PDB file of C-alpha atoms in Angstrom:
ATOM      1  CA  ALA A 162     -32.702 116.665-140.662  1.00 48.00           C
ATOM      2  CA  ALA A 163     -31.349 118.799-137.603  1.00 50.00           C
ATOM      3  CA  LEU A 164     -29.185 115.492-137.287  1.00 50.00           C
ATOM      4  CA  LEU A 165     -27.063 116.788-140.215  1.00 51.00           C
ATOM      5  CA  VAL A 166     -26.573 119.760-139.153  1.00 51.00           C
ATOM      6  CA  LEU A 167     -25.438 119.335-135.782  1.00 50.00           C
ATOM      7  CA  ALA A 168     -23.412 116.785-137.889  1.00 55.00           C
ATOM      8  CA  GLY A 169     -22.080 118.983-140.438  1.00 57.00           C
ATOM      9  CA  SER A 170     -21.617 122.052-137.636  1.00 55.00           C
ATOM     10  CA  LEU A 171     -18.819 119.018-135.725  1.00 57.00           C
ATOM     11  CA  ALA A 172     -16.959 118.515-138.639  1.00 56.00           C
ATOM     12  CA  GLY A 173     -15.359 121.483-138.000  1.00 54.00           C
ATOM     13  CA  ASP A 174     -15.493 125.235-139.572  1.00 51.00           C
ATOM     14  CA  ALA A 175     -16.222 125.195-143.614  1.00 49.00           C
ATOM     15  CA  PRO A 176     -18.093 127.173-144.478  1.00 49.00           C
ATOM     16  CA  VAL A 177     -21.699 127.963-144.701  1.00 47.00           C
ATOM     17  CA  SER A 178     -22.396 128.844-148.776  1.00 48.00           C
ATOM     18  CA  ALA A 179     -19.185 128.723-151.129  1.00 43.00           C
ATOM     19  CA  LYS A 180     -20.948 132.201-152.287  1.00 45.00           C
ATOM     20  CA  ALA A 181     -19.472 134.992-150.049  1.00 45.00           C
ATOM     21  CA  GLY A 182     -21.441 138.324-150.812  1.00 45.00           C
ATOM     22  CA  PRO A 183     -23.574 141.298-150.022  1.00 45.00           C
ATOM     23  CA  GLU A 184     -26.890 138.893-149.441  1.00 46.00           C
ATOM     24  CA  GLN A 185     -24.859 137.339-146.697  1.00 46.00           C
ATOM     25  CA  ALA A 186     -26.506 137.469-143.443  1.00 46.00           C
ATOM     26  CA  ALA A 187     -24.659 139.815-141.191  1.00 46.00           C
ATOM     27  CA  PRO A 188     -22.623 139.385-137.937  1.00 49.00           C
ATOM     28  CA  MET A 189     -24.894 139.917-134.434  1.00 47.00           C
ATOM     29  CA  ASP A 190     -23.119 143.009-133.313  1.00 49.00           C
ATOM     30  CA  ALA A 191     -22.316 144.541-136.793  1.00 49.00           C
ATOM     31  CA  GLY A 192     -24.774 147.328-135.262  1.00 49.00           C
ATOM     32  CA  ARG A 193     -22.820 148.514-131.926  1.00 48.00           C
ATOM     33  CA  GLY A 194     -19.626 150.817-131.540  1.00 50.00           C
ATOM     34  CA  ALA A 195     -16.187 150.268-131.670  1.00 47.00           C
ATOM     35  CA  ASP A 196     -16.040 151.265-127.712  1.00 49.00           C
ATOM     36  CA  ALA A 197     -18.447 148.649-127.433  1.00 47.00           C
ATOM     37  CA  GLN A 198     -16.917 145.313-125.284  1.00 51.00           C
ATOM     38  CA  ALA A 199     -17.589 142.029-125.854  1.00 47.00           C
ATOM     39  CA  PRO A 200     -18.952 139.391-124.489  1.00 49.00           C
ATOM     40  CA  ARG A 201     -17.095 137.516-122.398  1.00 57.00           C
ATOM     41  CA  GLU A 202     -17.094 133.799-123.805  1.00 62.00           C
ATOM     42  CA  MET A 203     -17.940 130.783-121.767  1.00 65.00           C
ATOM     43  CA  GLY A 204     -14.995 127.721-121.422  1.00 73.00           C
ATOM     44  CA  MET A 205     -16.010 124.197-123.204  1.00 73.00           C
ATOM     45  CA  PRO A 206     -16.273 122.778-118.996  1.00 80.00           C
ATOM     46  CA  THR A 207     -17.890 126.001-117.863  1.00 82.00           C
ATOM     47  CA  MET A 208     -20.415 125.729-120.467  1.00 77.00           C
ATOM     48  CA  LEU A 209     -21.115 121.917-120.314  1.00 80.00           C
ATOM     49  CA  LEU A 210     -21.551 122.151-115.749  1.00 83.00           C
ATOM     50  CA  GLY A 211     -23.967 124.393-116.133  1.00 84.00           C
ATOM     51  CA  ILE A 212     -26.145 122.801-118.945  1.00 80.00           C
ATOM     52  CA  THR A 213     -25.953 119.235-117.200  1.00 81.00           C
ATOM     53  CA  ALA A 214     -26.450 121.000-114.194  1.00 84.00           C
ATOM     54  CA  PHE A 215     -29.613 122.383-114.940  1.00 85.00           C
ATOM     55  CA  ARG A 216     -30.950 119.823-117.144  1.00 83.00           C
ATOM     56  CA  PHE A 217     -30.436 117.083-114.610  1.00 84.00           C
ATOM     57  CA  VAL A 218     -30.462 118.649-111.551  1.00 87.00           C
ATOM     58  CA  LEU A 219     -32.421 121.938-111.063  1.00 91.00           C
ATOM     59  CA  SER A 220     -34.986 121.401-114.140  1.00 88.00           C
ATOM     60  CA  PRO A 221     -36.660 117.796-112.533  1.00 89.00           C
ATOM     61  CA  LEU A 222     -36.523 119.214-109.409  1.00 91.00           C
ATOM     62  CA  ILE A 223     -38.588 121.868-110.600  1.00 93.00           C
ATOM     63  CA  ALA A 224     -40.514 119.899-112.351  1.00 90.00           C
ATOM     64  CA  LEU A 225     -41.036 117.538-109.196  1.00 89.00           C
ATOM     65  CA  GLY A 226     -42.182 120.687-107.563  1.00 92.00           C
ATOM     66  CA  LEU A 227     -44.558 122.146-110.459  1.00 92.00           C
ATOM     67  CA  VAL A 228     -46.074 118.629-110.835  1.00 91.00           C
ATOM     68  CA  ARG A 229     -46.819 118.098-106.543  1.00 90.00           C
ATOM     69  CA  ALA A 230     -48.408 121.880-106.577  1.00 93.00           C
ATOM     70  CA  LEU A 231     -50.360 121.314-109.616  1.00 92.00           C
ATOM     71  CA  SER A 232     -51.908 117.712-108.425  1.00 91.00           C
ATOM     72  CA  ALA A 233     -52.521 119.809-105.336  1.00 91.00           C
ATOM     73  CA  LEU A 234     -54.297 122.333-106.582  1.00 93.00           C
ATOM     74  CA  ARG A 235     -56.527 120.562-108.632  1.00 91.00           C
ATOM     75  CA  VAL A 236     -55.248 121.124-112.409  1.00 91.00           C
ATOM     76  CA  LEU A 237     -53.556 117.928-113.226  1.00 88.00           C
ATOM     77  CA  PRO A 238     -54.955 114.306-111.841  1.00 89.00           C
ATOM     78  CA  SER A 239     -53.074 113.050-108.636  1.00 85.00           C
ATOM     79  CA  VAL A 240     -50.168 110.538-109.467  1.00 80.00           C
ATOM     80  CA  SER A 241     -52.301 107.180-108.615  1.00 82.00           C
ATOM     81  CA  ALA A 242     -54.916 109.073-110.459  1.00 87.00           C
ATOM     82  CA  ASP A 243     -52.503 108.879-113.880  1.00 86.00           C
ATOM     83  CA  PRO A 244     -49.232 108.154-112.850  1.00 87.00           C
ATOM     84  CA  LEU A 245     -48.829 108.375-116.959  1.00 87.00           C
ATOM     85  CA  LEU A 246     -49.109 111.875-117.297  1.00 88.00           C
ATOM     86  CA  THR A 247     -46.565 112.514-113.531  1.00 87.00           C
ATOM     87  CA  PHE A 248     -43.570 110.170-115.238  1.00 88.00           C
ATOM     88  CA  ALA A 249     -44.424 111.757-118.823  1.00 88.00           C
ATOM     89  CA  LEU A 250     -44.401 115.682-117.443  1.00 87.00           C
ATOM     90  CA  LEU A 251     -41.171 114.241-114.732  1.00 87.00           C
ATOM     91  CA  LEU A 252     -39.466 112.714-118.063  1.00 86.00           C
ATOM     92  CA  ASN A 253     -39.478 115.758-120.129  1.00 85.00           C
ATOM     93  CA  SER A 254     -38.054 117.524-118.267  1.00 84.00           C
ATOM     94  CA  ALA A 255     -34.714 115.258-117.286  1.00 82.00           C
ATOM     95  CA  MET A 256     -34.525 114.964-120.967  1.00 81.00           C
ATOM     96  CA  PRO A 257     -31.176 117.044-122.767  1.00 74.00           C
ATOM     97  CA  PRO A 258     -31.795 120.427-125.087  1.00 74.00           C
ATOM     98  CA  ALA A 259     -32.351 120.262-128.330  1.00 73.00           C
ATOM     99  CA  GLN A 260     -30.235 120.820-131.430  1.00 75.00           C
ATOM    100  CA  ASN A 261     -32.871 124.078-131.998  1.00 76.00           C
ATOM    101  CA  SER A 262     -29.705 126.235-130.732  1.00 79.00           C
ATOM    102  CA  VAL A 263     -27.770 124.913-133.212  1.00 83.00           C
ATOM    103  CA  LEU A 264     -29.950 125.494-135.841  1.00 82.00           C
ATOM    104  CA  MET A 265     -30.267 129.035-134.638  1.00 83.00           C
ATOM    105  CA  LEU A 266     -26.781 130.175-134.762  1.00 85.00           C
ATOM    106  CA  GLN A 267     -26.569 128.926-138.672  1.00 86.00           C
ATOM    107  CA  VAL A 268     -29.385 130.758-139.842  1.00 86.00           C
ATOM    108  CA  ALA A 269     -28.105 133.860-137.206  1.00 87.00           C
ATOM    109  CA  GLY A 270     -24.689 133.312-140.151  1.00 88.00           C
ATOM    110  CA  ASP A 271     -22.682 131.655-136.135  1.00 87.00           C
ATOM    111  CA  GLN A 272     -20.287 129.362-138.042  1.00 88.00           C
ATOM    112  CA  LYS A 273     -18.317 129.403-135.437  1.00 89.00           C
ATOM    113  CA  GLY A 274     -20.874 129.546-132.525  1.00 86.00           C
ATOM    114  CA  ALA A 275     -22.666 126.650-134.213  1.00 86.00           C
ATOM    115  CA  THR A 276     -19.440 124.459-134.290  1.00 88.00           C
ATOM    116  CA  GLN A 277     -19.158 124.793-130.395  1.00 86.00           C
ATOM    117  CA  MET A 278     -23.066 124.162-130.014  1.00 84.00           C
ATOM    118  CA  SER A 279     -22.701 121.271-131.541  1.00 86.00           C
ATOM    119  CA  ARG A 280     -20.055 120.338-129.667  1.00 87.00           C
ATOM    120  CA  VAL A 281     -21.079 121.249-126.514  1.00 85.00           C
ATOM    121  CA  LEU A 282     -24.562 119.148-127.248  1.00 85.00           C
ATOM    122  CA  PHE A 283     -22.725 116.353-128.436  1.00 87.00           C
ATOM    123  CA  VAL A 284     -20.006 115.755-125.177  1.00 86.00           C
ATOM    124  CA  VAL A 285     -24.418 116.636-123.224  1.00 85.00           C
ATOM    125  CA  TYR A 286     -25.590 113.508-125.084  1.00 86.00           C
ATOM    126  CA  ALA A 287     -22.897 111.117-124.325  1.00 86.00           C
ATOM    127  CA  LEU A 288     -22.884 112.510-120.597  1.00 84.00           C
ATOM    128  CA  ALA A 289     -26.542 112.030-120.590  1.00 86.00           C
ATOM    129  CA  ALA A 290     -26.890 108.342-120.237  1.00 85.00           C
ATOM    130  CA  VAL A 291     -25.719 108.138-117.005  1.00 88.00           C
ATOM    131  CA  PRO A 292     -28.031 111.042-115.175  1.00 88.00           C
ATOM    132  CA  ILE A 293     -30.994 109.690-117.465  1.00 87.00           C
ATOM    133  CA  SER A 294     -31.072 105.997-116.387  1.00 89.00           C
ATOM    134  CA  VAL A 295     -30.663 107.247-112.934  1.00 90.00           C
ATOM    135  CA  LEU A 296     -33.792 110.061-113.220  1.00 88.00           C
ATOM    136  CA  LEU A 297     -35.783 107.150-114.935  1.00 88.00           C
ATOM    137  CA  SER A 298     -35.613 105.280-111.665  1.00 90.00           C
ATOM    138  CA  VAL A 299     -36.603 107.680-109.572  1.00 88.00           C
ATOM    139  CA  PHE A 300     -39.250 108.384-111.448  1.00 87.00           C
ATOM    140  CA  LEU A 301     -41.448 104.764-112.249  1.00 88.00           C
ATOM    141  CA  GLN A 302     -40.545 104.827-108.455  1.00 87.00           C
ATOM    142  CA  ARG A 303     -41.945 108.074-107.949  1.00 83.00           C
ATOM    143  CA  VAL A 304     -45.173 107.173-109.788  1.00 82.00           C
ATOM    144  CA  GLY A 305     -45.669 103.736-109.432  1.00 81.00           C
ATOM    145  CA  LEU A 306     -44.740 102.178-112.865  1.00 77.00           C
TER     146      LEU A 306
END
């Protein structure tokens, strides 16, 4: 179902429902005063760079540090005792972001935001093949599988 929502958001700025009435969700900033400034929108390249840098560089480094620290504190088994658990924890940190953000934006009635987020996720998924391949190789080598 989430894949269909993502594909539907990529299709364009079609209205969420054919009927526009008072029961439709109010915009997110409806309660703000006239003098309130709208948040600055990020450009697509800036957003892509931030998401990609975090998901494929910072998140795996943080996970590696946490796994090592928790192993040293004996909260997790050592890498040699359970390499598959370590590999699964590290692998989870390097996967692309989920599509739940698109679903949340659509439920909130922000079709423009959902469309933009689905486009960003599409590009991130397309670019993810190379970093995930490299990270898989590094993680497999680290845990000895």
